mmCIF file of C-alpha atoms in Angstrom:
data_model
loop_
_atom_site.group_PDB
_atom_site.id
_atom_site.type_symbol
_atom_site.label_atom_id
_atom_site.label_comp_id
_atom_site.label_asym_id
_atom_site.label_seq_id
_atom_site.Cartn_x
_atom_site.Cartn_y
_atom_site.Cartn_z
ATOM 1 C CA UNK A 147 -17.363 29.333 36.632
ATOM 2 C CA UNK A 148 -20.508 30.712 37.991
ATOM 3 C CA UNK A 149 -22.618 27.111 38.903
ATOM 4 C CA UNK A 150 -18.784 26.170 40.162
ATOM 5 C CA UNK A 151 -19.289 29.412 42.621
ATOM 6 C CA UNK A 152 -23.041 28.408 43.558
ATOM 7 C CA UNK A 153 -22.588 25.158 44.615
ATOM 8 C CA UNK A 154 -19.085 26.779 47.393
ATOM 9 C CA UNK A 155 -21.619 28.889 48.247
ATOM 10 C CA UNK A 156 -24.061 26.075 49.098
ATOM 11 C CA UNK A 157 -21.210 23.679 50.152
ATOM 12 C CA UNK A 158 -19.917 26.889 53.027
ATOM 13 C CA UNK A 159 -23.351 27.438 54.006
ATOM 14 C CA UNK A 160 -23.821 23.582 54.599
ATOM 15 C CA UNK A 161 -20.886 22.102 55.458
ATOM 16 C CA UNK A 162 -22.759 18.949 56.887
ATOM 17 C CA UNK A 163 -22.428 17.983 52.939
ATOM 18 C CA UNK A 164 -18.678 17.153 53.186
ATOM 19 C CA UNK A 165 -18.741 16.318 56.679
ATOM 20 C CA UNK A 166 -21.273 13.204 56.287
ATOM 21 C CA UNK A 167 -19.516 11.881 52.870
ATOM 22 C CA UNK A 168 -15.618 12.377 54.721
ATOM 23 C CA UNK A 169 -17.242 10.408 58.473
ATOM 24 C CA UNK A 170 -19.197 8.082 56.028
ATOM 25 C CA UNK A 171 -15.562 7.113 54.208
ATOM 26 C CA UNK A 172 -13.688 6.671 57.486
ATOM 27 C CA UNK A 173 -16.291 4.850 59.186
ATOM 28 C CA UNK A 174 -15.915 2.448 55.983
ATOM 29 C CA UNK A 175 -12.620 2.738 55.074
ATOM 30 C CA UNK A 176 -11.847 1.245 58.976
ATOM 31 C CA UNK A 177 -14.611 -0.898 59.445
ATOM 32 C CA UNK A 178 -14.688 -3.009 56.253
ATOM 33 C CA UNK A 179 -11.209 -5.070 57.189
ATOM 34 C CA UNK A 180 -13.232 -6.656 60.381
ATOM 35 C CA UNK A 181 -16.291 -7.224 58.384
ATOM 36 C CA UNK A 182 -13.826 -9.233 55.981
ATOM 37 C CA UNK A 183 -12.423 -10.931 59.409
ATOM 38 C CA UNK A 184 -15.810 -11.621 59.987
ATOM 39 C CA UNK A 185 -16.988 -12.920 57.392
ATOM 40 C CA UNK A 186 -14.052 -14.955 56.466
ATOM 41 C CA UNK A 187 -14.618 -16.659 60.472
ATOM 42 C CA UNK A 188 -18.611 -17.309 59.330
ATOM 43 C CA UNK A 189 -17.639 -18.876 56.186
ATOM 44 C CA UNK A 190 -19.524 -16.202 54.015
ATOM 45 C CA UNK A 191 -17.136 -16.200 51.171
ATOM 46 C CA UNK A 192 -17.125 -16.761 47.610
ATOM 47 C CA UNK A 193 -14.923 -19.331 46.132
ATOM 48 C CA UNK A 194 -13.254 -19.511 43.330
ATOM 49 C CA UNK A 195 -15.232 -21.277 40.287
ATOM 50 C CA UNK A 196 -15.497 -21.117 36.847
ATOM 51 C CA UNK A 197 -18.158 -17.797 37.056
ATOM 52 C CA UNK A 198 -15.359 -16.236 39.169
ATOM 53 C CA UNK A 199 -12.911 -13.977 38.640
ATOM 54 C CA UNK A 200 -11.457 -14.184 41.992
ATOM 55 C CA UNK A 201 -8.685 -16.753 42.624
ATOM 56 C CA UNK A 202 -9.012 -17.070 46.265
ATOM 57 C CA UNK A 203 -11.768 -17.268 48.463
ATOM 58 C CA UNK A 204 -12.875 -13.750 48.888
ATOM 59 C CA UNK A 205 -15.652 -12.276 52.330
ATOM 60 C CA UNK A 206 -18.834 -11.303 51.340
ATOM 61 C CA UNK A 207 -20.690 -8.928 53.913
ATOM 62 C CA UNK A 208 -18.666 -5.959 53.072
ATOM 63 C CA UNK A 209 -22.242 -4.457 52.210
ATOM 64 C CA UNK A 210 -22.517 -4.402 56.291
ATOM 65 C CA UNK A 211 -20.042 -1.685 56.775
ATOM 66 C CA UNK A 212 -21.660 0.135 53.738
ATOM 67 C CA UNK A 213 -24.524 0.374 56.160
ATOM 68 C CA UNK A 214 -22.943 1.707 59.038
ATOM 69 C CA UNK A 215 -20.913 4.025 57.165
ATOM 70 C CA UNK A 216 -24.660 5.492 55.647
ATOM 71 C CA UNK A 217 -26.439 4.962 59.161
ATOM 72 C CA UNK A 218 -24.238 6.742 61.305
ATOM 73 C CA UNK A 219 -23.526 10.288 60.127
ATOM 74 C CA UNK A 220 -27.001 10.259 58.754
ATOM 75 C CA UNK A 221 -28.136 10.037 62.284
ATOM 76 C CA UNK A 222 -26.049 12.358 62.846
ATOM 77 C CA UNK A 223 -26.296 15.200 60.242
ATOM 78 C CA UNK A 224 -29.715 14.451 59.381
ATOM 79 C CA UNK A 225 -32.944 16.125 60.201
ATOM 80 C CA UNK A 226 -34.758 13.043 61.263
ATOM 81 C CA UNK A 227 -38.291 13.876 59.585
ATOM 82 C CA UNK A 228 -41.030 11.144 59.633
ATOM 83 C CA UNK A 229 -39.739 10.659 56.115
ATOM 84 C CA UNK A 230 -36.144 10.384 56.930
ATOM 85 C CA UNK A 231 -37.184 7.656 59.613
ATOM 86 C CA UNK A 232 -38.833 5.694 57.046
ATOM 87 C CA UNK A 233 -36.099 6.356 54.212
ATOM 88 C CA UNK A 234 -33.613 4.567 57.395
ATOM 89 C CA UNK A 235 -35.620 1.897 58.614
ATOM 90 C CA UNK A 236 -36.490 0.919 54.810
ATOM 91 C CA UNK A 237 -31.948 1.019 54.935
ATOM 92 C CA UNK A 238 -32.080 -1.352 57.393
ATOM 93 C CA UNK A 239 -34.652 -3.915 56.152
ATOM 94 C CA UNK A 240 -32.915 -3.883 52.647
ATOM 95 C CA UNK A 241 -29.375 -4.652 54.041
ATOM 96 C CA UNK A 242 -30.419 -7.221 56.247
ATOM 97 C CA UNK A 243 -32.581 -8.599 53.612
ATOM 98 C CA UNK A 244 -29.255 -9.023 51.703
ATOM 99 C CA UNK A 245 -27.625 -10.355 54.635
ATOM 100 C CA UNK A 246 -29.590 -13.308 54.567
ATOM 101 C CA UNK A 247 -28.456 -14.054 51.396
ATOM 102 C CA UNK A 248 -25.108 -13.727 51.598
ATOM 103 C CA UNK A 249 -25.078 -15.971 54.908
ATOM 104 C CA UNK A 250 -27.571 -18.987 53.599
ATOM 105 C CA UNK A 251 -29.011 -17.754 50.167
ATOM 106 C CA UNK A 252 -32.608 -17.069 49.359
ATOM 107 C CA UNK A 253 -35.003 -18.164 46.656
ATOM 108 C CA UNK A 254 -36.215 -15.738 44.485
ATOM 109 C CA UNK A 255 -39.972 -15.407 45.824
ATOM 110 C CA UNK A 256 -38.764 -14.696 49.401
ATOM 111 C CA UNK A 257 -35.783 -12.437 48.076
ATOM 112 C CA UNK A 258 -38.224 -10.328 46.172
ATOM 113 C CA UNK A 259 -40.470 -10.364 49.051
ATOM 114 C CA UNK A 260 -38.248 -8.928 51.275
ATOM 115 C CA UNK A 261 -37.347 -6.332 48.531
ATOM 116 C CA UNK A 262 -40.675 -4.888 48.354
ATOM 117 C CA UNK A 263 -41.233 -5.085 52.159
ATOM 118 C CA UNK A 264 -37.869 -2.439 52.466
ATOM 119 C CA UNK A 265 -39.323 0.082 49.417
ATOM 120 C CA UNK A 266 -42.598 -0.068 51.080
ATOM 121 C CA UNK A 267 -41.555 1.616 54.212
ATOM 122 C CA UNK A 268 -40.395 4.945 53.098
ATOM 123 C CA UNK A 269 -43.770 5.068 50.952
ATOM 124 C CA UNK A 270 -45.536 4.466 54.702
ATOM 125 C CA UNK A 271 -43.571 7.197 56.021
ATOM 126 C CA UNK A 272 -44.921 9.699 53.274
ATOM 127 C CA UNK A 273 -42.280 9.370 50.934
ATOM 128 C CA UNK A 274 -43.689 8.446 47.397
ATOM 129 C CA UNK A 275 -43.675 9.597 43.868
ATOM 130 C CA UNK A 276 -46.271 12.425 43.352
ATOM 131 C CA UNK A 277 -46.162 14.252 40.178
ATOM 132 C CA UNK A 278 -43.762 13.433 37.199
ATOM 133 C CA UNK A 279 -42.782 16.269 34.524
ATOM 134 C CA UNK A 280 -42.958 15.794 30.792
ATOM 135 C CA UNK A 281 -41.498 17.803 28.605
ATOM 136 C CA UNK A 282 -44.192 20.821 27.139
ATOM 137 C CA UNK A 283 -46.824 18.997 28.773
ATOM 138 C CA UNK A 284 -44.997 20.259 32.483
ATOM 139 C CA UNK A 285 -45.942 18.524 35.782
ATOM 140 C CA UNK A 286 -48.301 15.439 36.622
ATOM 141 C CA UNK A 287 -49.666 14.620 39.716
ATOM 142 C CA UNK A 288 -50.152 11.455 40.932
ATOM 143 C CA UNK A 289 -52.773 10.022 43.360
ATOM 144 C CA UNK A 290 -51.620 8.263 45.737
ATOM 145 C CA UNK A 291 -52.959 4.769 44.853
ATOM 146 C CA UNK A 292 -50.946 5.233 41.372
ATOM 147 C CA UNK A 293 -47.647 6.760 43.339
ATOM 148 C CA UNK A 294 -46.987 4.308 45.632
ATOM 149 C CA UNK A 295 -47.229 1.307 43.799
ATOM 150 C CA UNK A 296 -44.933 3.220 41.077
ATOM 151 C CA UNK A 297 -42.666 3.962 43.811
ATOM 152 C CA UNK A 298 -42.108 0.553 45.202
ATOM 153 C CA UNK A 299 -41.910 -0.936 41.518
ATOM 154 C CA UNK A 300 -38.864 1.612 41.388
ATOM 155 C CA UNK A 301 -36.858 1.285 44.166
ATOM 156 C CA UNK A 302 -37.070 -2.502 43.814
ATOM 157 C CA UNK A 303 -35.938 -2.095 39.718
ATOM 158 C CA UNK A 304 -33.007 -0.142 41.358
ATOM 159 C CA UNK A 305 -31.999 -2.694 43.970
ATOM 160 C CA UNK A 306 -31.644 -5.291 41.502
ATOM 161 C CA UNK A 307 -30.496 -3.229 38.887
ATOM 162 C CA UNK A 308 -27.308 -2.513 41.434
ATOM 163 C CA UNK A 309 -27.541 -6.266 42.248
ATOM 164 C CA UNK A 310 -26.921 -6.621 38.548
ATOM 165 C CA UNK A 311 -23.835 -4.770 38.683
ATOM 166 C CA UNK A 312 -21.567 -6.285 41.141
ATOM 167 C CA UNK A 313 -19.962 -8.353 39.078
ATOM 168 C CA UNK A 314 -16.706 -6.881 38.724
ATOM 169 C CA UNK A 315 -14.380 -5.222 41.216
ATOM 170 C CA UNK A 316 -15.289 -1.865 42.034
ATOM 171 C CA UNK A 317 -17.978 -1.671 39.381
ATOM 172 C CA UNK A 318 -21.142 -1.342 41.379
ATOM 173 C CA UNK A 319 -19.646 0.901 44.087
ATOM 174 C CA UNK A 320 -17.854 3.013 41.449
ATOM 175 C CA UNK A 321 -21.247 3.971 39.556
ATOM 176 C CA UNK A 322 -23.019 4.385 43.035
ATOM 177 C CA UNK A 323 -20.475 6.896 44.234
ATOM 178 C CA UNK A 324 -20.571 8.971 40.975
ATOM 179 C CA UNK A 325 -24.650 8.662 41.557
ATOM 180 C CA UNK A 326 -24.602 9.882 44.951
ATOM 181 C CA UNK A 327 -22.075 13.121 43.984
ATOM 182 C CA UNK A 328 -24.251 13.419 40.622
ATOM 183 C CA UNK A 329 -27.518 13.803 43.029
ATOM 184 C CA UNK A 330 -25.690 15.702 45.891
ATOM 185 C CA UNK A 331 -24.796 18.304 43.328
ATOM 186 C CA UNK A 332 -28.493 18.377 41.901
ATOM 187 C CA UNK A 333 -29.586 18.320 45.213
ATOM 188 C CA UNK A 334 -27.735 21.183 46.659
ATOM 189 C CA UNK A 335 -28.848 23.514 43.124
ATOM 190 C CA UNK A 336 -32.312 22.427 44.316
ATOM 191 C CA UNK A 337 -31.722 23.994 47.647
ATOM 192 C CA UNK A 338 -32.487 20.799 49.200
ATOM 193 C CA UNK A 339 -30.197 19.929 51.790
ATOM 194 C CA UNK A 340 -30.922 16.797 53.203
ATOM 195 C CA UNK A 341 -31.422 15.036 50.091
ATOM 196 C CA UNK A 342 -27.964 16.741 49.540
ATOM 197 C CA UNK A 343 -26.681 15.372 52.466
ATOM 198 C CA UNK A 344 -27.766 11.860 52.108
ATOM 199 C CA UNK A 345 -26.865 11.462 48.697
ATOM 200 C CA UNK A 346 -22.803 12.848 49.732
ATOM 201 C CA UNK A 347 -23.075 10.397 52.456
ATOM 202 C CA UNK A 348 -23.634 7.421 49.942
ATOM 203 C CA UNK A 349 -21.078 8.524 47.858
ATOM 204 C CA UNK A 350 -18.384 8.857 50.787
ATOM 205 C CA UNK A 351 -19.398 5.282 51.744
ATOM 206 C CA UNK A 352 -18.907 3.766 48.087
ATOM 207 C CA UNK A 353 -15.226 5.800 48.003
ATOM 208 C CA UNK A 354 -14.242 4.415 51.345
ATOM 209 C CA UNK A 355 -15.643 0.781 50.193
ATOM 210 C CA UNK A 356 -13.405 1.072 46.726
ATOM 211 C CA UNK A 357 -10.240 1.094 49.079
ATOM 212 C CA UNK A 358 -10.754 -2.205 49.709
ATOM 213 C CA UNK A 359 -12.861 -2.987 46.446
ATOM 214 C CA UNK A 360 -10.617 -2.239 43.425
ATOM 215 C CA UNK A 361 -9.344 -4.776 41.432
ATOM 216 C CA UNK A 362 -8.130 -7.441 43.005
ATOM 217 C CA UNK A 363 -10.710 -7.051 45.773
ATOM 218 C CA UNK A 364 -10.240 -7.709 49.270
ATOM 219 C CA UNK A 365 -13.796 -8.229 49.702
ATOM 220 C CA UNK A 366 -17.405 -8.271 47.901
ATOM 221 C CA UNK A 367 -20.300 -6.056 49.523
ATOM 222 C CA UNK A 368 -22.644 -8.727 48.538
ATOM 223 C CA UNK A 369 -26.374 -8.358 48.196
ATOM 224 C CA UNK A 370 -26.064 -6.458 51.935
ATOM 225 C CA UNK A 371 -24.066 -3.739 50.393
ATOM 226 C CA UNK A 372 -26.072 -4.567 46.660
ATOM 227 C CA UNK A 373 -29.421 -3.549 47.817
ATOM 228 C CA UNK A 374 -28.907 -1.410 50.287
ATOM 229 C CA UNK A 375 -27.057 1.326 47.600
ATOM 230 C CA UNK A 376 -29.525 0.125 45.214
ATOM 231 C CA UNK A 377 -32.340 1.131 47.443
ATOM 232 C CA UNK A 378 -30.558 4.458 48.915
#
């Protein structure tokens, strides 16, 4: 009962935590259908085959509105630090990135590529693994020249360890939405409230996405929507 009545207290004294994940849903809940218009005009679709569970041709791209719904109440309810910037732009690169693929497909060498180019950014905006913590031994600092490569290695492991798991309706958004309320939580116990906020804001963007996600999907979020939660 008590951690129940910390984290009201946190969630009252920043409300910007359920505001960002309830705009986040709308903005996908409402947006996703014309991304699946979209799509479905542009040809990006995946067709039925026999490594498909799908019966019908189904729009890819959904990962676009994924986007918007984490872009735009971030921007808004965000303090927009030098690292935020970078966390965003980094956002960006990945779901266009993924884009690509869905719309023409990418080797692997320029896929990767384009990976590390979107988990380098936040680590040029300052944000970067610096100490670890091991259990009786406490916390270990890192230099940077051992941090940022670690970092980069991680966020790209994470991207295509998301990739990995959209293979079945609902699946990849489903874990990334209990994720992002798992680290909002943390986050909020931690007293730090834009991590808070960010990580509420994925989570309302995954819910809003399962609407139109659950078995029998609607629509995919592709490798757009893939990397970009992967990444986040």
């Amino acid at each position: 009962q008590l951690p129940i009545n910390h984290l009201m207290d946190a969630l009252r004294a920043d409300p910007q935590v359920v505001y960002g994940a309830a705009i986040a849903l709308l903005i996908v809940v409402l947006l996703t259908p014309a991304v699946g218009g979209m799509a479905r005009l542009l040809g990006v679709v995946d067709n039925p085959g026999e490594r498909r569970l799908n019966r019908r041709p189904i729009p890819r791209l959904g990962g676009l509105a994924i986007f918007m719904g984490i872009l735009v109440p971030s921007l808004a309810f965000l303090d927009l630090s030098s690292e935020m910037r970078g966390i965003l732009l980094g956002a960006a690169v990945a779901c266009v990135v993924g884009a690509i693929d869905d719309f023409r497909g990418l080797a692997p060498l320029p896929k990767l590529a384009g990976q590390v180019l979107a988990a380098a950014i936040p680590t040029a905006f300052g944000v970067w693994i610096d100490h670890f913590t091991l259990p009786f031994l406490g916390a270990v600092d890192l230099p940077p020249w051992i941090g940022v490569p670690i970092t980069i290695v991680w966020i790209v492991a994470v991207m295509n360890m998301v990739n990995f798991l959209d293979g079945m309706d609902g699946l990849a958004s489903g874990v990334c939405a209990i994720s992002g309320i798992t680290f909002a939580v943390l986050a909020l116990s931690l007293g730090k409230v834009d991590a808070a906020i960010l990580s509420a804001i994925v989570a309302g963007a995954c819910i809003g996405f399962l609407r139109h996600n659950f078995f029998p999907a609607r629509i995919f979020m592709g490798d757009s929507g893939a990397l970009v939660l992967g990444y986040t």
